[in-house]
Amino acid sequence: MKHLLKGVSVLGRHRADLLIKDGKVSGDGDVKGADVIDADGLIALPGLVDLHTHLREPGREDAETVETGSRAAALGGYTAVCAMANTSPVADTAGVVEQVYRLGREAGLVDVQPIGAVTVGLAGERLAELGAMATSAAAVRIFSDDGHCVSDPRLMRRALEYVKAFDGVIAQHAEEPRLTEGAQMHEGQVSIRLGLAGWPAVAEEAIIARDVLLAEHVGSRLHVCHVSTAGSVEVLRHAKARGVRVTAEVTPHHLLLTDERATSYDPVFKVNPPLRTSADVTALREALREGVIDVVATDHAPHAVEDKECEWAYARPGMLGLETALSIVLDVIGDDWDLIAERMSRMPARIAGLSEHGHDPAPGAMANLTLVDPAARRTIEPAESASRSRNTPYAGMTLPGRIVATFLRGEPTVLDGKAVR
Ligand code: DOR
Ligand code: ZN
């Protein structure tokens, strides 16, 4: 099937017609018989790539499946997502990562690239079969114990050394566990006022500082998940200036929301790392613009109703993110399309080694792309989410931008703002 995007603006540049044919963006001008999409006023971006998605399958299919999460991703403009390893069973063997990979292919809505666990069962004691996962059909390149920190420095060093052989990367959930025991929210003025146990910024910053030094020492690649504090930005800035091979991500929610939200006691705002202060939010936005933070990653964390609609202390941390990420970024960064493409597609594709993704829509490129209506505004309605869960912190908010269509290898996964299947 051929598709002609009429009058589209690639990355906000001048209007043109874009032909999609045989899975690629075509330059041959043979538009006969093409399905025509009126793309006047729409922006074409390279398909978004998420480095941090929780799909919950296997194990918690009541909260999300590979298929429902893939659909939410496509609706958010994504063509590839990296699936976190904290499933049940944990993705710490070739068998489990191959299962997730196969489920992704079967759903066929985005490319699902499994992330492997660093340690067996995420227990932080023994290295998992990193080599077997790397050489499996899932070709794992990113390893992470996300949800948990690889807090043992010796184990972290060995993991960094091990993945060097196949240009892998360790994605660290930076949280010194001894400093966050019992923590419920960011440690600061608001936690004092509410009488909730605090998660201090230094618990994140101390691990990032340690890990950039370890990465420098062994010459390996480190990726820092969900950076949330101004202090972490300074540590990263210093490490990058020294030439350390470190990349970092920030979530949409850490770019928009602050710890003041906890005053509602609504567990939809409970997340790990926690929402921080407005000074942190300002520093994160600036770091994203500058490139001290390389990418926006969603940390899409669906949770079943009983795990969220309960007392704050018992609620699981995490919030939905795939369907709203681009709108939040538009809201906080503005319509700098080249920057958005860099932070949400090109860089994440490069970090994950997804060579078919992260290419601007131009003749010859694989047609993994998304079409955005920048003028649209929409009010977030949790019941309309394609996710199996409902824990969005943006319910009722009116946000800019709407994904009109998404194409995966030239075939639409979303048309007219609706999933094609
Ligand atoms: O808020 C979070 N939720 N942070 C994590 O690190 C894990 C995630 C989850 O799996 O729900
Ligand atoms: Zn995490």
Coordinates of C-alpha atoms and ligand atoms in Angstrom, one line a residue:
M1 CA 0.0 0.0 0.0
K2 CA 1.2 3.5 -0.9
H3 CA 0.4 6.5 1.2
L4 CA 0.7 10.2 0.2
L5 CA 1.0 12.7 2.9
K6 CA -0.2 15.9 1.2
G7 CA 1.2 19.2 2.2
V8 CA 3.0 17.9 5.2
S9 CA 5.7 19.9 7.0
V10 CA 8.7 17.7 7.8
L11 CA 10.1 18.9 11.2
G12 CA 8.3 22.2 10.7
R13 CA 10.1 23.0 7.5
H14 CA 8.4 24.0 4.2
R15 CA 5.3 22.1 3.0
A16 CA 5.7 19.2 0.6
D17 CA 4.2 15.9 -0.4
L18 CA 5.7 12.8 1.2
L19 CA 5.2 9.5 -0.5
I20 CA 5.4 6.2 1.5
K21 CA 6.0 3.1 -0.6
D22 CA 7.3 -0.4 0.1
G23 CA 8.0 0.5 3.7
K24 CA 10.1 3.5 2.9
V25 CA 9.8 7.2 2.2
S26 CA 10.0 7.3 -1.6
G27 CA 11.4 10.0 -3.9
D28 CA 10.2 8.6 -7.2
G29 CA 7.0 10.7 -7.4
D30 CA 4.9 7.8 -8.5
V31 CA 1.8 8.7 -6.5
K32 CA -0.7 6.9 -8.7
G33 CA -3.1 4.8 -6.6
A34 CA -1.7 6.1 -3.3
D35 CA -4.0 6.5 -0.4
V36 CA -4.0 10.3 0.2
I37 CA -3.9 11.9 3.6
D38 CA -4.5 15.6 3.9
A39 CA -1.6 16.6 6.0
D40 CA -2.0 20.4 5.7
G41 CA -0.8 22.0 8.9
L42 CA 0.6 18.7 10.2
I43 CA 4.2 18.0 11.2
A44 CA 6.0 14.8 10.3
L45 CA 8.5 13.6 12.8
P46 CA 10.7 10.5 12.9
G47 CA 8.7 7.8 14.9
L48 CA 9.3 8.4 18.6
V49 CA 11.5 5.9 20.5
D50 CA 11.0 5.2 24.2
L51 CA 13.9 3.9 26.2
H52 CA 11.8 3.2 29.2
T53 CA 8.5 1.4 29.0
H54 CA 6.9 -1.0 31.5
L55 CA 4.7 -3.4 29.5
R56 CA 4.0 -5.8 32.5
E57 CA 3.9 -8.9 30.4
P58 CA 4.6 -11.6 31.5
G59 CA 3.0 -11.6 34.9
R60 CA 0.8 -8.5 35.3
E61 CA -1.4 -8.7 32.2
D62 CA -4.2 -7.2 34.3
A63 CA -2.2 -3.9 34.3
E64 CA -0.8 -4.0 30.7
T65 CA 0.1 -6.5 28.0
V66 CA 2.6 -6.1 25.2
E67 CA -0.3 -5.6 22.9
T68 CA -2.1 -2.9 24.9
G69 CA 1.1 -1.1 25.7
S70 CA 2.1 -1.2 22.1
R71 CA -1.2 0.3 21.1
A72 CA -0.8 3.1 23.6
A73 CA 2.7 3.7 22.3
A74 CA 1.6 3.9 18.6
L75 CA -1.2 6.4 19.7
G76 CA 1.5 8.4 21.4
G77 CA 3.5 8.6 18.1
Y78 CA 6.0 5.9 19.0
T79 CA 7.4 3.3 16.6
A80 CA 9.7 1.6 19.0
V81 CA 9.8 1.0 22.8
C82 CA 12.3 -0.6 25.1
A83 CA 10.5 -2.9 27.5
M84 CA 11.8 -2.9 31.1
A85 CA 12.8 -6.1 32.7
N86 CA 10.9 -6.0 36.0
T87 CA 8.2 -8.4 34.8
S88 CA 7.2 -11.6 36.5
P89 CA 9.2 -13.7 35.8
V90 CA 11.9 -11.1 35.5
A91 CA 13.4 -10.7 32.0
D92 CA 16.8 -12.1 33.2
T93 CA 17.1 -15.0 30.7
A94 CA 17.2 -15.5 27.0
G95 CA 13.9 -17.3 27.2
V96 CA 12.0 -14.4 28.7
V97 CA 13.4 -11.6 26.5
E98 CA 12.7 -13.8 23.5
Q99 CA 9.1 -14.2 24.7
V100 CA 8.6 -10.4 25.1
Y101 CA 10.3 -9.8 21.7
R102 CA 8.0 -12.4 20.0
L103 CA 4.9 -10.9 21.6
G104 CA 5.9 -7.5 20.3
R105 CA 6.3 -8.8 16.8
E106 CA 2.9 -10.5 17.0
A107 CA 1.2 -7.3 18.2
G108 CA 3.0 -5.5 15.3
L109 CA 2.1 -2.0 16.4
V110 CA 5.6 -0.8 17.5
D111 CA 9.0 -2.5 17.6
V112 CA 9.4 -3.9 21.1
Q113 CA 13.0 -4.1 22.1
P114 CA 13.4 -6.0 25.4
I115 CA 15.7 -4.7 28.1
G116 CA 17.4 -7.5 30.1
A117 CA 17.9 -7.5 33.8
V118 CA 21.4 -6.8 35.2
T119 CA 21.0 -9.2 38.1
V120 CA 19.2 -12.5 38.6
G121 CA 15.6 -11.7 39.7
L122 CA 16.6 -8.0 40.1
A123 CA 17.9 -9.2 43.5
G124 CA 21.2 -7.3 43.1
E125 CA 23.3 -10.3 44.1
R126 CA 24.5 -12.2 40.9
L127 CA 24.8 -11.1 37.3
A128 CA 22.1 -12.4 35.0
E129 CA 23.0 -14.1 31.7
L130 CA 23.9 -10.9 29.9
G131 CA 25.7 -12.6 27.1
A132 CA 22.9 -15.1 26.5
M133 CA 20.4 -12.3 26.3
A134 CA 22.7 -10.3 24.0
T135 CA 23.1 -13.2 21.5
S136 CA 19.4 -14.3 21.7
A137 CA 16.9 -13.5 19.0
A138 CA 16.0 -10.4 21.1
A139 CA 19.6 -9.1 20.6
V140 CA 19.4 -7.3 24.0
R141 CA 21.8 -4.2 24.2
I142 CA 20.4 -2.4 27.2
F143 CA 20.4 -4.0 30.7
S144 CA 18.6 -2.6 33.7
D145 CA 17.3 -3.6 37.1
D146 CA 15.0 -0.6 36.9
G147 CA 12.6 -0.4 39.9
H148 CA 15.8 -1.3 41.8
C149 CA 19.2 0.2 41.9
V150 CA 22.3 -1.9 41.2
S151 CA 23.6 -0.6 44.5
D152 CA 26.6 -3.0 45.0
P153 CA 29.5 -1.1 43.4
R154 CA 31.5 -4.3 42.6
L155 CA 28.5 -5.8 40.8
M156 CA 27.9 -2.6 38.9
R157 CA 31.6 -2.5 37.8
R158 CA 31.4 -6.1 36.6
A159 CA 28.2 -5.4 34.7
L160 CA 29.7 -2.4 33.0
E161 CA 32.8 -4.5 32.1
Y162 CA 30.8 -7.4 30.8
V163 CA 28.6 -5.4 28.3
K164 CA 31.6 -3.7 26.8
A165 CA 32.3 -6.7 24.6
F166 CA 29.1 -6.2 22.7
D167 CA 28.7 -2.5 23.0
G168 CA 25.9 -2.9 25.6
V169 CA 24.8 -0.3 28.0
I170 CA 23.8 -0.4 31.7
A171 CA 20.7 1.7 32.4
Q172 CA 20.8 2.5 36.1
H173 CA 17.9 3.4 38.4
A174 CA 19.9 5.7 40.6
E175 CA 18.7 5.3 44.2
E176 CA 21.0 4.5 47.1
P177 CA 18.6 2.2 48.9
R178 CA 20.0 2.9 52.4
L179 CA 19.0 6.6 52.0
T180 CA 15.5 5.9 50.8
E181 CA 14.2 3.3 53.2
G182 CA 10.5 3.9 53.9
A183 CA 10.5 6.9 51.6
Q184 CA 7.1 8.1 50.3
M185 CA 8.0 11.3 48.4
H186 CA 10.7 13.9 47.8
E187 CA 12.4 15.0 51.0
G188 CA 11.8 18.7 51.4
Q189 CA 9.5 21.4 52.6
V190 CA 6.4 19.5 51.4
S191 CA 7.3 16.2 53.0
I192 CA 7.9 17.9 56.3
R193 CA 4.6 19.7 56.1
L194 CA 2.7 16.4 55.2
G195 CA 4.7 14.3 57.7
L196 CA 5.7 11.8 55.0
A197 CA 9.1 10.1 55.0
G198 CA 11.4 11.7 52.5
W199 CA 13.5 10.5 49.5
P200 CA 16.4 12.9 49.4
A201 CA 17.9 14.1 46.2
V202 CA 21.3 13.0 47.4
A203 CA 20.2 9.3 47.1
E204 CA 20.1 9.8 43.4
E205 CA 23.0 12.1 43.0
A206 CA 25.4 9.9 45.0
I207 CA 24.7 6.8 42.8
I208 CA 25.1 8.8 39.6
A209 CA 28.4 10.3 40.8
R210 CA 29.7 6.8 41.7
D211 CA 28.5 5.3 38.4
V212 CA 30.0 7.9 36.1
L213 CA 33.3 7.3 37.9
L214 CA 33.0 3.6 37.4
A215 CA 32.0 4.0 33.8
E216 CA 35.0 6.2 33.2
H217 CA 37.3 3.7 35.0
V218 CA 36.2 0.8 32.8
G219 CA 35.5 2.8 29.7
S220 CA 31.9 1.5 29.4
R221 CA 28.6 3.0 28.5
L222 CA 26.3 4.1 31.3
H223 CA 22.7 5.4 30.8
V224 CA 21.0 7.1 33.7
C225 CA 17.3 6.5 34.0
H226 CA 14.7 9.2 35.0
V227 CA 17.1 11.9 36.2
S228 CA 15.0 14.0 38.7
T229 CA 17.2 16.6 40.5
A230 CA 19.2 19.7 39.7
G231 CA 22.2 18.2 41.5
S232 CA 22.1 15.1 39.2
V233 CA 22.3 17.5 36.3
E234 CA 25.4 19.1 37.7
V235 CA 27.0 15.6 38.2
L236 CA 26.2 14.7 34.6
R237 CA 27.5 18.0 33.2
H238 CA 30.8 17.4 35.0
A239 CA 31.0 13.8 33.7
K240 CA 30.2 14.8 30.1
A241 CA 32.8 17.5 30.2
R242 CA 35.4 14.8 31.2
G243 CA 34.3 12.7 28.2
V244 CA 32.6 9.9 30.2
R245 CA 30.4 7.7 28.0
V246 CA 27.2 8.6 29.8
T247 CA 23.7 9.4 28.6
A248 CA 20.7 10.4 30.6
E249 CA 16.9 10.5 30.3
V250 CA 14.2 12.6 31.9
T251 CA 10.5 11.7 32.1
P252 CA 7.7 14.0 31.0
H253 CA 6.3 14.0 34.5
H254 CA 9.5 15.2 36.0
L255 CA 9.5 18.0 33.4
L256 CA 6.1 19.2 34.4
L257 CA 4.9 18.2 37.9
T258 CA 6.3 19.1 41.4
D259 CA 6.1 17.6 44.9
E260 CA 3.3 20.0 45.7
R261 CA 1.0 17.5 44.0
A262 CA 1.5 15.2 47.0
T263 CA -0.6 17.6 49.1
S264 CA -3.6 16.0 47.4
Y265 CA -2.6 12.6 48.8
D266 CA -3.8 11.2 45.5
P267 CA -1.5 8.2 44.8
V268 CA -1.7 8.9 41.1
F269 CA 1.2 11.3 41.9
K270 CA 3.3 8.7 43.6
V271 CA 6.3 7.8 41.5
N272 CA 9.8 6.7 41.8
P273 CA 12.0 8.8 41.7
P274 CA 9.4 11.2 43.3
L275 CA 8.2 14.5 41.9
R276 CA 10.7 17.1 43.0
T277 CA 10.7 20.9 43.4
S278 CA 10.1 23.6 40.9
A279 CA 13.8 24.5 41.0
D280 CA 14.5 20.9 39.9
V281 CA 12.0 21.1 37.1
T282 CA 13.6 24.3 35.8
A283 CA 17.1 22.6 35.9
L284 CA 15.8 19.5 34.1
R285 CA 14.2 21.6 31.3
E286 CA 17.3 23.5 30.8
A287 CA 19.5 20.4 30.8
L288 CA 17.2 18.8 28.2
R289 CA 17.6 21.9 25.9
E290 CA 21.3 21.9 26.4
G291 CA 21.8 18.2 25.9
V292 CA 23.2 17.5 29.4
I293 CA 20.1 15.3 29.4
D294 CA 20.0 13.4 26.1
V295 CA 16.5 12.0 25.9
V296 CA 12.9 12.1 27.1
A297 CA 11.8 8.6 28.2
T298 CA 8.3 8.0 29.5
D299 CA 8.8 5.5 32.4
H300 CA 5.2 4.5 31.4
A301 CA 4.3 2.5 34.5
P302 CA 0.7 1.1 34.3
H303 CA -0.7 -0.2 37.6
A304 CA -4.0 -2.0 38.3
V305 CA -6.7 -0.1 40.2
E306 CA -6.2 -1.9 43.5
D307 CA -2.5 -1.0 43.4
K308 CA -3.2 2.7 42.9
E309 CA -6.5 3.6 44.4
C310 CA -5.6 2.9 48.0
E311 CA -3.8 4.8 50.7
W312 CA -0.7 6.7 49.6
A313 CA 1.7 4.5 51.6
Y314 CA 0.4 1.3 50.0
A315 CA 0.2 2.5 46.5
R316 CA 2.7 1.4 43.9
P317 CA 4.9 4.1 42.3
G318 CA 4.4 4.9 38.7
M319 CA 2.3 6.7 36.1
L320 CA 1.2 6.2 32.5
G321 CA 3.2 8.2 30.0
L322 CA 3.1 6.9 26.4
E323 CA 0.0 8.6 25.1
T324 CA 0.8 12.0 26.6
A325 CA 4.6 12.3 26.4
L326 CA 4.7 14.4 23.2
S327 CA 2.0 16.8 24.4
I328 CA 3.9 17.4 27.7
V329 CA 7.1 18.0 25.9
L330 CA 5.4 20.4 23.5
D331 CA 3.9 22.2 26.6
V332 CA 7.2 22.6 28.4
I333 CA 9.8 22.9 25.6
G334 CA 7.6 24.5 22.8
D335 CA 7.5 23.5 19.2
D336 CA 11.2 23.2 18.5
W337 CA 10.7 20.1 16.2
D338 CA 14.3 19.5 15.6
L339 CA 15.0 19.4 19.3
I340 CA 12.0 17.1 19.9
A341 CA 13.1 14.8 17.1
E342 CA 16.6 14.6 18.6
R343 CA 15.4 14.0 22.2
M344 CA 12.5 11.7 21.5
S345 CA 13.7 9.8 18.4
R346 CA 17.2 10.1 17.1
M347 CA 19.1 9.9 20.4
P348 CA 17.0 7.2 22.0
A349 CA 17.3 5.1 18.8
R350 CA 21.1 5.6 18.8
I351 CA 21.4 4.7 22.5
A352 CA 19.3 1.5 22.0
G353 CA 21.1 0.6 18.7
L354 CA 17.8 0.6 16.8
S355 CA 19.2 1.3 13.4
E356 CA 15.8 1.3 11.6
H357 CA 14.5 4.1 13.9
G358 CA 15.4 7.7 14.5
H359 CA 15.7 8.8 10.9
D360 CA 14.1 12.0 9.6
P361 CA 11.4 11.3 7.0
A362 CA 13.3 11.8 3.7
P363 CA 13.6 9.7 0.5
G364 CA 15.3 6.4 1.2
A365 CA 14.6 6.4 4.9
M366 CA 12.5 3.6 6.5
A367 CA 9.0 4.9 6.9
N368 CA 8.9 4.9 10.7
L369 CA 7.3 8.2 11.3
T370 CA 4.5 10.1 13.1
L371 CA 2.2 12.9 12.1
V372 CA 1.4 15.6 14.7
D373 CA -1.3 18.2 14.7
P374 CA 0.4 21.0 16.6
A375 CA -2.7 23.3 16.7
A376 CA -4.9 20.7 18.3
R377 CA -5.6 20.8 22.0
R378 CA -7.1 17.9 23.9
T379 CA -8.4 17.2 27.4
I380 CA -7.0 14.0 28.9
E381 CA -9.7 11.5 29.7
P382 CA -8.3 8.4 31.5
A383 CA -11.1 6.2 30.2
E384 CA -10.0 6.9 26.7
S385 CA -6.5 5.4 27.2
A386 CA -5.5 2.4 25.2
S387 CA -3.5 1.2 28.2
R388 CA -5.1 -1.4 30.3
S389 CA -4.5 0.9 33.3
R390 CA -5.9 4.3 34.2
N391 CA -3.2 5.9 36.3
T392 CA -2.5 9.1 34.4
P393 CA -1.6 12.1 36.4
Y394 CA -2.9 14.4 33.6
A395 CA -6.6 13.6 33.9
G396 CA -8.7 16.6 33.0
M397 CA -5.7 18.7 31.8
T398 CA -5.9 20.3 28.4
L399 CA -2.6 19.7 26.5
P400 CA -1.3 20.9 23.1
G401 CA -0.7 18.5 20.2
R402 CA -2.4 15.4 18.9
I403 CA -1.0 12.4 17.1
V404 CA -2.9 12.1 13.8
A405 CA -1.1 9.1 12.3
T406 CA 1.8 6.8 12.9
F407 CA 3.5 4.6 10.4
L408 CA 5.6 1.5 11.2
R409 CA 7.7 0.3 8.2
G410 CA 5.3 2.1 5.9
E411 CA 2.1 0.7 7.3
P412 CA -0.2 2.8 9.4
T413 CA -0.6 1.8 13.1
V414 CA -2.7 4.9 13.8
L415 CA -4.9 6.8 11.4
D416 CA -7.2 9.8 12.2
G417 CA -6.0 9.6 15.8
K418 CA -7.2 6.0 16.2
A419 CA -5.4 2.7 16.3
V420 CA -5.9 0.8 13.2
R421 CA -6.3 -2.5 15.2
Ligands
DOR1 O1 7.6 4.8 39.5 C1 8.2 3.8 39.1 N1 7.5 2.7 38.7 N2 9.5 3.8 39.2 C2 10.2 2.6 38.9 O2 11.4 2.6 39.0 C3 9.5 1.4 38.6 C4 8.2 1.7 38.0 C5 7.3 0.5 38.0 O3 7.7 -0.6 37.5 O4 6.1 0.6 38.3
ZN2 ZN 13.2 3.4 37.7

